[in-house]
Amino acid sequence: MKDKREYVDRGVGSLLDGYCTTADLVAISRFYMNLNTGSDLRNRMSHFLCHACLLRGESARNMELPDIFSVEFLEHEGYTECRALVMIMEQGKTNQYGRREFGSCIRHRNVEVCPIGALGFYLFYRWGVQNEDIPNFLVPEEWYDIKVLKADKTKPLR
């Protein structure tokens, strides 16, 4: 109450002081990439999606393929189109009543910390390296239950 009465800057001691720098994020990305395993590609992707979209880990773990999509963003701005990755979230610790909430992000100018690039690397690993069957996206039954984050080829991450 004293700070409010004295009009103290409420941003001091908050996220406005800085969460982490781009150099910190690059170091995190390189850490995961240097470990050079599929689970580390998954963890890197989870880290950057959670960071960029302000997601809780539970929201990322519950995410299924039909919960993510892209939309055109900032139409007619710049030389190339800008697409946003959007995630639908209908459950979680802060959403226990099934409200439809959204998380979203756009590409980062530094490819090492781009959440969309991290998602692409991870899905390429799953479908191109691990040889997980690529679902037929024309048949909802074949892909609606597929978790984005998986513990292994058959189990969702818990």
Coordinates of C-alpha atoms in Angstrom, one line a residue:
M1 CA 0.0 0.0 0.0
K2 CA 2.9 2.4 0.8
D3 CA 4.3 2.0 -2.7
K4 CA 0.9 2.8 -4.2
R5 CA 0.5 5.9 -2.1
E6 CA 4.0 7.0 -3.0
Y7 CA 3.5 6.3 -6.8
V8 CA 6.5 3.9 -6.9
D9 CA 7.1 2.4 -10.3
R10 CA 5.2 -1.0 -10.3
G11 CA 7.4 -2.4 -13.0
V12 CA 10.6 -2.4 -10.9
G13 CA 11.3 -6.0 -9.8
S14 CA 9.0 -7.4 -12.5
L15 CA 9.5 -9.0 -15.9
L16 CA 10.1 -5.5 -17.2
D17 CA 13.6 -5.8 -15.6
G18 CA 14.3 -8.5 -18.2
Y19 CA 13.5 -12.1 -18.4
C20 CA 16.5 -13.2 -20.6
T21 CA 18.4 -11.9 -23.5
T22 CA 18.5 -13.2 -27.1
A23 CA 22.1 -14.4 -26.3
D24 CA 20.6 -16.4 -23.4
L25 CA 18.1 -18.0 -25.7
V26 CA 20.8 -18.8 -28.3
A27 CA 22.8 -20.5 -25.6
I28 CA 19.8 -22.6 -24.6
S29 CA 19.1 -23.5 -28.2
R30 CA 22.7 -24.5 -28.8
F31 CA 22.7 -26.6 -25.6
Y32 CA 19.8 -28.7 -26.9
M33 CA 21.2 -28.9 -30.4
N34 CA 24.6 -30.0 -29.2
L35 CA 23.0 -32.9 -27.3
N36 CA 21.9 -34.2 -30.7
T37 CA 19.0 -36.5 -29.7
G38 CA 15.4 -36.6 -30.7
S39 CA 14.3 -36.0 -27.1
D40 CA 16.4 -32.8 -27.0
L41 CA 14.8 -31.6 -30.2
R42 CA 11.5 -32.1 -28.5
N43 CA 12.6 -30.3 -25.4
R44 CA 14.0 -27.4 -27.4
M45 CA 10.8 -27.1 -29.3
S46 CA 8.8 -27.2 -26.1
H47 CA 11.0 -24.6 -24.5
F48 CA 10.7 -22.1 -27.3
L49 CA 6.9 -22.6 -27.8
C50 CA 6.3 -22.2 -24.1
H51 CA 8.6 -19.1 -24.0
A52 CA 7.2 -17.4 -27.1
C53 CA 3.5 -18.2 -26.4
L54 CA 3.7 -17.9 -22.6
L55 CA 2.4 -21.4 -22.2
R56 CA 2.5 -23.6 -19.2
G57 CA 4.2 -26.9 -19.6
E58 CA 0.9 -28.7 -19.1
S59 CA -0.6 -26.8 -22.0
A60 CA 2.3 -27.8 -24.3
R61 CA 2.1 -31.5 -23.2
N62 CA -1.7 -31.6 -23.9
M63 CA -1.3 -30.1 -27.4
E64 CA -2.5 -32.3 -30.2
L65 CA -1.9 -31.8 -34.0
P66 CA -5.4 -30.3 -34.6
D67 CA -4.8 -27.8 -31.9
I68 CA -2.1 -26.0 -34.0
F69 CA -2.6 -24.0 -37.2
S70 CA -1.3 -21.0 -38.9
V71 CA -3.1 -17.8 -40.0
E72 CA -1.9 -14.8 -42.1
F73 CA -0.9 -12.0 -39.8
L74 CA -0.1 -8.4 -40.6
E75 CA -1.6 -8.6 -44.1
H76 CA 0.1 -6.3 -46.6
E77 CA 2.9 -5.5 -44.2
G78 CA 6.4 -5.9 -45.6
Y79 CA 7.7 -7.8 -48.6
T80 CA 6.7 -11.3 -47.6
E81 CA 3.6 -12.7 -45.9
C82 CA 3.7 -13.1 -42.1
R83 CA 2.0 -16.1 -40.7
A84 CA 1.3 -16.7 -37.0
L85 CA 1.3 -20.2 -35.4
V86 CA -1.8 -20.4 -33.2
M87 CA -2.5 -23.0 -30.6
I88 CA -6.0 -23.8 -29.2
M89 CA -6.1 -24.7 -25.5
E90 CA -9.3 -25.9 -23.8
Q91 CA -7.9 -27.4 -20.6
G92 CA -5.2 -26.8 -18.0
K93 CA -4.5 -25.6 -14.5
T94 CA -5.7 -22.0 -15.3
N95 CA -8.6 -23.2 -17.5
Q96 CA -10.5 -25.9 -15.7
Y97 CA -13.9 -25.1 -17.3
G98 CA -13.0 -25.7 -21.0
R99 CA -12.9 -22.1 -22.2
R100 CA -11.3 -21.9 -25.6
E101 CA -8.1 -20.0 -25.2
F102 CA -5.3 -19.3 -27.7
G103 CA -1.6 -19.0 -27.7
S104 CA 0.3 -17.7 -30.7
C105 CA 3.7 -16.7 -32.0
I106 CA 5.5 -15.6 -35.1
R107 CA 8.9 -16.4 -36.5
H108 CA 11.8 -15.0 -34.6
R109 CA 14.4 -13.2 -36.7
N110 CA 17.1 -15.3 -35.2
V111 CA 16.6 -18.9 -36.6
E112 CA 18.3 -20.4 -33.6
V113 CA 15.5 -19.3 -31.2
C114 CA 12.5 -19.4 -33.6
P115 CA 9.7 -21.4 -32.1
I116 CA 8.2 -22.2 -35.5
G117 CA 11.5 -23.5 -36.8
A118 CA 11.9 -25.6 -33.6
L119 CA 8.5 -27.1 -34.3
G120 CA 9.5 -27.8 -37.9
F121 CA 12.8 -29.5 -36.9
Y122 CA 11.0 -31.7 -34.3
L123 CA 8.3 -32.8 -36.7
F124 CA 10.9 -33.5 -39.4
Y125 CA 12.8 -35.6 -36.9
R126 CA 9.7 -37.6 -36.0
W127 CA 8.5 -38.1 -39.6
G128 CA 11.7 -38.0 -41.5
V129 CA 14.3 -39.6 -39.2
Q130 CA 12.3 -41.8 -36.7
N131 CA 10.1 -42.9 -39.6
E132 CA 6.9 -42.3 -37.6
D133 CA 4.0 -42.7 -40.0
I134 CA 3.0 -39.3 -41.5
P135 CA -0.7 -39.1 -40.9
N136 CA -3.2 -38.6 -43.7
F137 CA -4.4 -35.1 -42.9
L138 CA -7.5 -35.7 -45.1
V139 CA -8.8 -38.3 -42.5
P140 CA -9.4 -36.7 -39.1
E141 CA -9.3 -40.1 -37.3
E142 CA -5.7 -40.6 -38.4
W143 CA -4.3 -37.4 -36.9
Y144 CA -6.7 -35.8 -34.4
D145 CA -5.3 -37.8 -31.4
I146 CA -1.6 -37.4 -32.2
K147 CA 0.2 -35.5 -29.5
V148 CA 2.7 -32.8 -30.6
L149 CA 5.0 -33.7 -27.7
K150 CA 5.7 -37.4 -27.3
A151 CA 7.8 -39.4 -24.8
D152 CA 8.6 -41.9 -27.6
K153 CA 7.0 -43.2 -30.7
T154 CA 3.9 -44.4 -28.9
K155 CA 3.4 -42.5 -25.6
P156 CA 2.4 -38.9 -25.0
L157 CA 4.7 -36.9 -22.8
R158 CA 3.5 -36.7 -19.2

